[in-house]
Amino acid sequence: MRAVDVIRKKRDGGALEPNEIAWLVDAYTRGEVADYQMSAFAMAVVWRGMSMDETVALTRAMLASGRVLDFAHVPGVKVDKHSTGGVGDKISLPLVGAVAACGVKVPMMSGRGLGHTGGTLDKLESIPGFRVDLSLEEFERVLTDVGCAMIGQTADICPADKKLYALRDVTATVESIPLIAASIMSKKMAEGIDALVLDVKVGRGAFMKTRDDAEKLARTMVAIGRGFGKKVVAYLTDMSEPIGSAVGNALEAKESIQAFAGAKFTRSDLRELVVVLGGEMLRLAGAGGPDDIARVLDNGEARKKFRQLVVAQGGDGTAVDGAPVFAKAARMVRVNAEADGKVKAVDAEAIGRAAMLLGAGRRMTTDKIDPTVGITGVPLVGTVVRPGRAIALLHVNDESNLAEAEGMVKGAIEIAADPSIAFATTRILGRIEG
Ligand code: URA
């Protein structure tokens, strides 16, 4: 087989056979197909798309490029949750603690932040000592002993995806439903899970800007999961305004730990996502539902479980008790409202980009982040504001991009003199089952 023939067939709108896709991915992983050929292939897929059969074949090929974990010998049902990426999305921390406290095992493999979106691994690493680079043997030990474990994608899980994702990132070929679906699902199918809950974000702060595209992505991933014999449920959730009030790694880790203090101390949007998505994980495992998640968040059991996880992965458990162990930025700068009224919109992408300018995010996968910087006090749509009162706080170390970040945050928070603007009642836009 020749790469040029496979690329040409896709370029001309043909449907590839599973063996053609398997050959291309395998040859690329072994270095026999060049990056420039794989980039051309990815661009052809962006333009021509893929059928469901081709997308499943691509998922299988990327899965087969590496190790597939098998936790069948670890007692209990294993369930994971995956988000397609958002701003202020810190729900994995409380969710893992809560689901595991209800007796369901959670072997979670997460990603790092890229562009304006944040990543769970960066948030976890802001907890002093926390290790996300466990070996697969350590991962299994923590999963068995504690009931949950949180790590990054290791080099031997889906190496084809790792290589292809880095290429897509610099060749404007990320935004393709079959490529995103195969990328996410190959990694999830390698995790040794029985079931999966997908959080497909929709709106200004998400990859999928429209509900239509988000629904297509969700249906594609659910169908792939079914093809692998796994129970998969996808939620479409609103990502037009950030989740919670903090954006930035240590700031988000602190806010997420606050969720263990119960409903009274947690912003409603954050709490809702943890309860609904965690509840779905329990439901898929036949071990309960949203009320059980709410109960363990309120009675301290979720906190206790997450503390065990932090300690087992080398972290400072007192962080979970609320001890002031997180590193802090050098100073805080207020952003004040300039008008009277209510918050009409908070542009999640602009807030994410402002946090990135302050050093919280990466432009490229190789960039270093500053865990201490970011933004807190981000208001919900519907909040009443007064001129001269703070609408956000910037946490700053490097002052070089401060003015630009300040302007971006101001521009992101739209204020209108319209008393009818109300708080969103829910972030859940839909649920898709296989
Ligand atoms: N996350 C992934 O893991 N892959 C994609 O292609 C997009 C988001």
Coordinates of C-alpha atoms and ligand atoms in Angstrom, one line a residue:
M1 CA 0.0 0.0 0.0
R2 CA 1.1 3.6 -0.6
A3 CA 0.2 6.6 1.6
V4 CA -0.3 8.8 -1.5
D5 CA -3.1 6.5 -2.7
V6 CA -4.9 6.5 0.6
I7 CA -4.6 10.3 0.8
R8 CA -5.9 10.7 -2.8
K9 CA -8.8 8.4 -2.2
K10 CA -9.9 10.5 0.9
R11 CA -9.2 13.8 -0.9
D12 CA -11.5 12.8 -3.7
G13 CA -14.3 11.9 -1.3
G14 CA -13.9 8.1 -1.3
A15 CA -14.7 5.8 1.6
L16 CA -11.6 4.1 3.0
E17 CA -11.5 0.4 3.9
P18 CA -10.6 -0.5 7.5
N19 CA -7.4 -2.2 6.2
E20 CA -6.3 1.0 4.5
I21 CA -6.9 3.1 7.6
A22 CA -5.2 0.4 9.8
W23 CA -2.2 0.3 7.5
L24 CA -1.8 4.1 7.3
V25 CA -2.0 4.6 11.1
D26 CA 0.4 1.7 11.8
A27 CA 2.9 2.9 9.2
Y28 CA 2.7 6.4 10.6
T29 CA 3.3 5.2 14.1
R30 CA 6.4 3.3 12.9
G31 CA 7.7 6.4 11.1
E32 CA 7.2 4.9 7.6
V33 CA 4.6 7.5 6.7
A34 CA 5.9 11.0 7.0
D35 CA 4.4 13.8 9.0
Y36 CA 3.7 15.8 5.8
Q37 CA 1.7 12.8 4.4
M38 CA -0.3 12.4 7.6
S39 CA -1.0 16.2 7.7
A40 CA -2.4 15.9 4.1
F41 CA -4.5 13.0 5.2
A42 CA -5.8 14.9 8.2
M43 CA -6.7 17.9 6.0
A44 CA -8.5 15.6 3.6
V45 CA -10.6 14.2 6.5
V46 CA -11.3 17.8 7.7
W47 CA -12.8 18.5 4.3
R48 CA -14.3 15.2 3.3
G49 CA -15.3 13.8 6.7
M50 CA -15.6 10.1 7.5
S51 CA -18.4 7.6 7.6
M52 CA -19.2 5.9 10.9
D53 CA -17.4 2.8 9.7
E54 CA -14.3 4.7 8.8
T55 CA -14.3 6.6 12.2
V56 CA -14.6 3.3 14.1
A57 CA -11.7 1.9 12.0
L58 CA -9.6 4.9 12.8
T59 CA -10.4 4.5 16.5
R60 CA -9.4 0.8 16.4
A61 CA -6.2 1.6 14.5
M62 CA -5.1 4.2 17.0
L63 CA -6.1 2.0 19.9
A64 CA -4.0 -0.9 18.4
S65 CA -1.0 1.4 18.2
G66 CA -0.4 1.0 21.9
R67 CA -1.2 -0.8 25.1
V68 CA -4.7 -1.6 26.1
L69 CA -5.3 -1.8 29.9
D70 CA -7.3 -4.6 31.4
F71 CA -8.6 -4.1 34.9
A72 CA -10.9 -7.1 34.8
H73 CA -9.1 -8.6 37.8
V74 CA -9.7 -5.4 39.8
P75 CA -13.0 -5.9 41.6
G76 CA -15.9 -3.6 40.9
V77 CA -17.3 -1.6 37.9
K78 CA -14.9 0.8 36.3
V79 CA -16.3 4.1 34.9
D80 CA -14.7 7.2 33.6
K81 CA -15.9 10.7 32.6
H82 CA -14.3 12.8 29.8
S83 CA -14.9 16.4 28.9
T84 CA -14.2 17.7 25.4
G85 CA -12.5 20.8 27.0
G86 CA -13.7 24.0 28.5
V87 CA -12.9 27.1 30.6
G88 CA -13.0 26.8 34.4
D89 CA -13.9 23.1 34.1
K90 CA -12.6 21.7 37.4
I91 CA -15.4 19.2 38.0
S92 CA -13.2 16.1 37.7
L93 CA -11.6 16.6 41.1
P94 CA -14.8 16.6 43.2
L95 CA -16.5 14.1 40.8
V96 CA -13.8 11.5 41.1
G97 CA -13.9 11.7 44.9
A98 CA -17.7 11.5 45.0
V99 CA -18.1 8.6 42.5
A100 CA -15.4 6.6 44.2
A101 CA -17.0 7.3 47.6
C102 CA -20.2 5.7 46.3
G103 CA -18.2 2.5 45.5
V104 CA -17.6 2.8 41.8
K105 CA -14.0 2.6 40.6
V106 CA -12.7 5.5 38.5
P107 CA -9.5 5.0 36.5
M108 CA -9.2 8.5 35.1
M109 CA -6.7 9.5 32.4
S110 CA -6.8 13.2 31.7
G111 CA -5.1 15.8 29.6
R112 CA -3.3 19.1 29.9
G113 CA -4.7 22.5 29.1
L114 CA -4.1 23.7 25.6
G115 CA -5.0 27.1 24.1
H116 CA -7.8 28.8 26.1
T117 CA -9.0 25.5 27.6
G118 CA -7.8 24.1 30.9
G119 CA -6.6 20.5 31.7
T120 CA -7.2 18.4 34.8
L121 CA -3.6 17.3 35.1
D122 CA -2.3 20.9 35.5
K123 CA -4.9 21.5 38.2
L124 CA -3.9 18.4 40.1
E125 CA -0.2 19.3 39.9
S126 CA -0.9 22.6 41.7
I127 CA -1.6 20.4 44.8
P128 CA 1.9 20.3 46.4
G129 CA 3.6 16.9 45.7
F130 CA 0.8 15.5 43.6
R131 CA 2.2 13.1 40.9
V132 CA 0.2 12.5 37.7
D133 CA 3.0 10.5 36.1
L134 CA 2.4 7.2 37.9
S135 CA 3.5 4.1 36.1
L136 CA 0.7 1.9 35.0
E137 CA 1.5 -0.5 37.8
E138 CA 1.2 2.3 40.3
F139 CA -2.0 3.5 38.6
E140 CA -3.5 0.0 39.2
R141 CA -2.3 -0.1 42.8
V142 CA -3.9 3.2 43.7
L143 CA -7.1 2.2 41.8
T144 CA -7.3 -1.0 43.8
D145 CA -6.4 0.5 47.2
V146 CA -8.3 3.8 47.0
G147 CA -11.0 3.1 44.3
C148 CA -9.8 5.9 42.0
A149 CA -6.7 7.2 40.4
M150 CA -5.9 10.1 38.1
I151 CA -3.0 10.1 35.6
G152 CA -1.9 11.5 32.2
Q153 CA -1.8 9.6 29.0
T154 CA 1.3 7.4 29.2
A155 CA 3.7 7.0 26.2
D156 CA 2.5 3.5 25.5
I157 CA -1.3 4.4 25.4
C158 CA -2.4 5.3 21.8
P159 CA 1.0 6.6 20.6
A160 CA -0.5 7.1 17.1
D161 CA -3.0 9.6 18.6
K162 CA -0.2 11.4 20.5
K163 CA 1.8 11.9 17.3
L164 CA -1.3 12.8 15.2
Y165 CA -2.7 15.2 17.8
A166 CA 0.6 17.1 17.9
L167 CA 0.5 17.3 14.2
R168 CA -3.2 18.4 14.0
D169 CA -2.5 21.1 16.5
V170 CA 0.0 22.9 14.2
T171 CA -1.8 22.1 10.9
A172 CA -5.2 23.5 11.6
T173 CA -6.8 20.0 11.5
V174 CA -8.1 19.8 15.1
E175 CA -11.7 20.8 14.2
S176 CA -13.0 17.7 12.6
I177 CA -15.7 15.5 14.2
P178 CA -14.3 12.1 13.1
L179 CA -10.7 13.1 14.1
I180 CA -11.8 14.4 17.5
A181 CA -14.1 11.4 18.2
A182 CA -11.5 8.9 17.2
S183 CA -8.8 10.7 19.2
I184 CA -10.9 10.8 22.4
M185 CA -12.5 7.4 22.1
S186 CA -9.2 5.5 21.3
K187 CA -7.7 6.8 24.6
K188 CA -10.9 6.0 26.6
M189 CA -11.2 2.5 25.1
A190 CA -7.6 1.9 26.2
E191 CA -8.4 2.6 29.8
G192 CA -9.9 -0.7 30.8
I193 CA -13.3 0.8 31.7
D194 CA -16.7 -0.7 31.6
A195 CA -18.6 2.5 31.0
L196 CA -18.0 6.2 30.1
V197 CA -19.8 9.5 30.6
L198 CA -18.9 12.1 28.0
D199 CA -19.3 15.8 28.7
V200 CA -19.5 17.4 25.3
K201 CA -19.2 21.2 25.7
V202 CA -21.1 23.6 23.5
G203 CA -20.6 27.3 23.0
R204 CA -18.1 30.1 22.9
G205 CA -15.6 28.5 25.2
A206 CA -15.8 25.0 23.6
F207 CA -14.4 23.3 20.4
M208 CA -17.9 22.8 19.2
K209 CA -19.5 26.3 18.9
T210 CA -22.9 25.1 17.8
R211 CA -25.3 22.6 19.4
D212 CA -25.7 20.9 16.0
D213 CA -21.9 20.1 15.8
A214 CA -21.8 19.1 19.5
E215 CA -24.7 16.7 19.0
K216 CA -23.0 15.2 16.0
L217 CA -19.7 14.7 18.0
A218 CA -21.6 13.2 20.9
R219 CA -23.6 10.8 18.7
T220 CA -20.4 9.7 16.9
M221 CA -18.6 9.0 20.2
V222 CA -21.6 7.2 21.7
A223 CA -21.8 5.0 18.6
I224 CA -18.0 4.2 18.8
G225 CA -18.4 3.2 22.4
R226 CA -21.3 0.9 21.4
G227 CA -19.1 -0.6 18.7
F228 CA -16.6 -1.5 21.5
G229 CA -19.4 -3.0 23.7
K230 CA -19.2 -0.2 26.3
K231 CA -22.0 1.7 27.9
V232 CA -21.5 5.3 26.9
V233 CA -23.8 8.3 27.7
A234 CA -23.0 11.8 26.4
Y235 CA -24.3 15.1 27.9
L236 CA -24.3 18.3 26.0
T237 CA -23.4 21.1 28.4
D238 CA -23.3 24.8 28.0
M239 CA -19.8 26.3 27.8
S240 CA -20.7 29.9 26.8
E241 CA -19.8 31.2 30.3
P242 CA -17.0 29.7 32.4
I243 CA -17.7 27.0 35.0
G244 CA -17.4 28.2 38.5
S245 CA -15.8 31.5 39.5
A246 CA -12.1 30.7 39.1
V247 CA -10.0 30.1 36.0
G248 CA -6.3 29.2 36.4
N249 CA -4.8 26.0 37.8
A250 CA -4.2 26.4 41.6
L251 CA -7.2 28.8 41.8
E252 CA -9.4 26.1 40.2
A253 CA -8.1 23.3 42.3
K254 CA -9.0 25.4 45.4
E255 CA -12.5 26.1 44.1
S256 CA -13.0 22.4 43.2
I257 CA -12.0 21.4 46.8
Q258 CA -14.5 23.9 48.1
A259 CA -17.2 21.6 46.4
F260 CA -16.5 19.1 49.2
A261 CA -17.9 21.5 51.7
G262 CA -21.4 20.9 50.4
A263 CA -24.0 22.8 48.4
K264 CA -24.0 26.0 50.5
F265 CA -20.3 26.6 49.7
T266 CA -20.3 25.6 46.0
R267 CA -21.3 27.7 43.0
S268 CA -24.5 26.2 41.6
D269 CA -23.2 25.6 38.1
L270 CA -20.2 23.6 39.4
R271 CA -22.3 21.6 41.8
E272 CA -24.9 20.8 39.1
L273 CA -22.3 19.3 36.7
V274 CA -20.7 17.2 39.4
V275 CA -24.0 15.9 40.7
V276 CA -25.5 15.2 37.2
L277 CA -22.4 13.7 35.5
G278 CA -21.3 11.8 38.7
G279 CA -24.9 10.6 39.1
E280 CA -24.9 9.2 35.5
M281 CA -21.6 7.4 36.2
L282 CA -23.3 5.7 39.2
R283 CA -26.3 4.9 37.1
L284 CA -24.2 3.2 34.4
A285 CA -22.5 1.2 37.1
G286 CA -25.9 0.2 38.7
A287 CA -24.7 1.9 41.9
G288 CA -27.0 4.9 42.5
G289 CA -27.6 8.3 40.9
P290 CA -27.4 12.0 41.4
D291 CA -28.8 12.0 45.0
D292 CA -26.0 9.7 46.1
I293 CA -23.4 12.1 44.7
A294 CA -25.1 15.0 46.5
R295 CA -25.2 13.0 49.7
V296 CA -21.4 12.2 49.7
L297 CA -20.5 15.8 48.8
D298 CA -22.5 17.0 51.8
N299 CA -21.5 14.4 54.4
G300 CA -17.8 14.5 53.9
E301 CA -17.3 11.1 52.4
A302 CA -16.3 12.5 49.0
R303 CA -13.7 14.7 50.6
K304 CA -12.3 11.8 52.6
K305 CA -12.0 9.7 49.4
F306 CA -10.4 12.5 47.4
R307 CA -7.9 13.1 50.3
Q308 CA -6.9 9.4 50.1
L309 CA -6.3 9.7 46.4
V310 CA -4.2 12.9 46.9
V311 CA -2.0 11.2 49.6
A312 CA -1.7 7.9 47.5
Q313 CA -0.4 10.0 44.6
G314 CA 2.2 11.8 46.7
G315 CA 0.2 15.0 47.3
D316 CA -0.3 17.0 50.5
G317 CA -3.6 15.8 51.9
T318 CA -4.0 18.9 54.0
A319 CA -4.8 20.8 50.7
V320 CA -8.1 18.9 50.7
D321 CA -8.8 20.0 54.3
G322 CA -8.6 23.6 53.2
A323 CA -5.0 24.3 54.5
P324 CA -3.4 27.2 52.8
V325 CA -0.7 25.1 51.0
F326 CA -1.3 26.3 47.4
A327 CA 1.4 28.6 46.0
K328 CA 0.1 32.2 45.3
A329 CA 0.7 34.8 42.7
A330 CA 2.7 37.9 43.6
R331 CA -0.3 40.3 43.5
M332 CA -4.0 40.7 42.7
V333 CA -5.5 43.3 40.4
R334 CA -9.2 44.2 40.5
V335 CA -11.2 44.6 37.4
N336 CA -14.1 47.0 38.1
A337 CA -17.4 47.3 36.5
E338 CA -17.9 50.5 34.6
A339 CA -21.7 50.5 34.3
D340 CA -24.8 49.7 36.4
G341 CA -26.9 46.7 35.6
K342 CA -26.7 43.0 35.3
V343 CA -24.1 40.7 33.7
K344 CA -25.6 39.8 30.3
A345 CA -22.8 37.5 29.0
V346 CA -19.4 36.2 30.1
D347 CA -17.4 35.2 27.0
A348 CA -15.7 31.9 28.2
E349 CA -13.2 31.9 25.4
A350 CA -12.0 35.4 26.1
I351 CA -11.7 34.7 29.9
G352 CA -9.7 31.6 29.0
R353 CA -7.5 33.6 26.7
A354 CA -7.0 36.3 29.3
A355 CA -5.9 33.6 31.9
M356 CA -3.6 32.2 29.2
L357 CA -2.0 35.6 28.7
L358 CA -1.3 35.8 32.5
G359 CA 0.5 32.5 32.2
A360 CA -2.1 29.9 33.2
G361 CA -2.3 28.2 29.7
R362 CA -0.2 27.0 26.8
R363 CA 0.0 28.1 23.2
M364 CA 2.0 25.0 22.4
T365 CA 2.1 21.6 24.2
T366 CA 5.7 22.3 25.1
D367 CA 5.0 25.6 26.9
K368 CA 5.4 25.9 30.7
I369 CA 2.5 27.2 32.7
D370 CA 2.4 29.2 35.9
P371 CA 0.1 27.3 38.3
T372 CA -0.6 30.3 40.5
V373 CA -2.0 32.9 38.1
G374 CA -5.5 33.3 36.7
I375 CA -8.8 35.0 37.4
T376 CA -11.2 34.6 40.3
G377 CA -14.6 36.2 41.1
V378 CA -15.9 35.6 37.6
P379 CA -19.6 36.5 37.8
L380 CA -22.5 34.4 36.6
V381 CA -24.8 35.8 33.9
G382 CA -27.5 37.5 35.9
T383 CA -25.3 38.9 38.6
V384 CA -26.1 42.6 39.6
V385 CA -23.1 44.9 39.2
R386 CA -22.4 48.5 40.2
P387 CA -19.8 50.9 38.8
G388 CA -16.5 50.8 40.7
R389 CA -17.3 47.3 42.2
A390 CA -15.0 44.4 41.3
I391 CA -16.3 42.0 38.6
A392 CA -13.1 39.9 38.6
L393 CA -9.7 39.6 40.3
L394 CA -6.6 38.9 38.3
H395 CA -3.8 36.9 40.0
V396 CA -0.6 38.1 38.5
N397 CA 3.2 37.3 38.5
D398 CA 4.5 38.5 35.1
E399 CA 3.2 42.0 34.5
S400 CA 4.1 42.1 30.8
N401 CA 0.6 41.0 29.5
L402 CA -1.4 42.5 32.4
A403 CA -2.9 45.4 30.5
E404 CA -4.0 43.2 27.6
A405 CA -5.4 40.6 30.0
E406 CA -7.3 43.3 32.0
G407 CA -8.8 44.7 28.8
M408 CA -9.8 41.2 27.7
V409 CA -11.6 40.4 30.9
K410 CA -13.4 43.8 30.9
G411 CA -14.5 43.1 27.3
A412 CA -15.6 39.5 28.1
I413 CA -18.0 40.6 30.8
E414 CA -20.9 42.3 29.1
I415 CA -23.2 44.4 31.3
A416 CA -26.7 45.6 30.4
A417 CA -29.3 47.7 32.1
D418 CA -31.9 45.0 31.7
P419 CA -33.6 43.8 34.9
S420 CA -35.1 40.8 33.0
I421 CA -31.6 39.1 32.6
A422 CA -31.8 36.0 34.8
F423 CA -29.4 33.3 36.1
A424 CA -29.2 30.3 33.8
T425 CA -31.3 27.5 35.5
T426 CA -29.1 24.7 34.2
R427 CA -26.0 24.0 32.1
I428 CA -27.4 20.7 30.9
L429 CA -28.6 21.0 27.3
G430 CA -29.2 17.4 26.4
R431 CA -28.4 13.7 27.0
I432 CA -27.6 11.2 24.3
E433 CA -27.6 7.4 25.0
G434 CA -26.4 4.6 22.8
Ligands
URA1 N1 -9.2 16.1 22.8 C1 -8.6 15.0 22.3 O1 -8.1 14.2 23.1 N2 -8.5 14.9 21.0 C2 -9.0 15.8 20.1 O2 -8.9 15.6 18.9 C3 -9.6 17.0 20.7 C4 -9.7 17.1 22.0

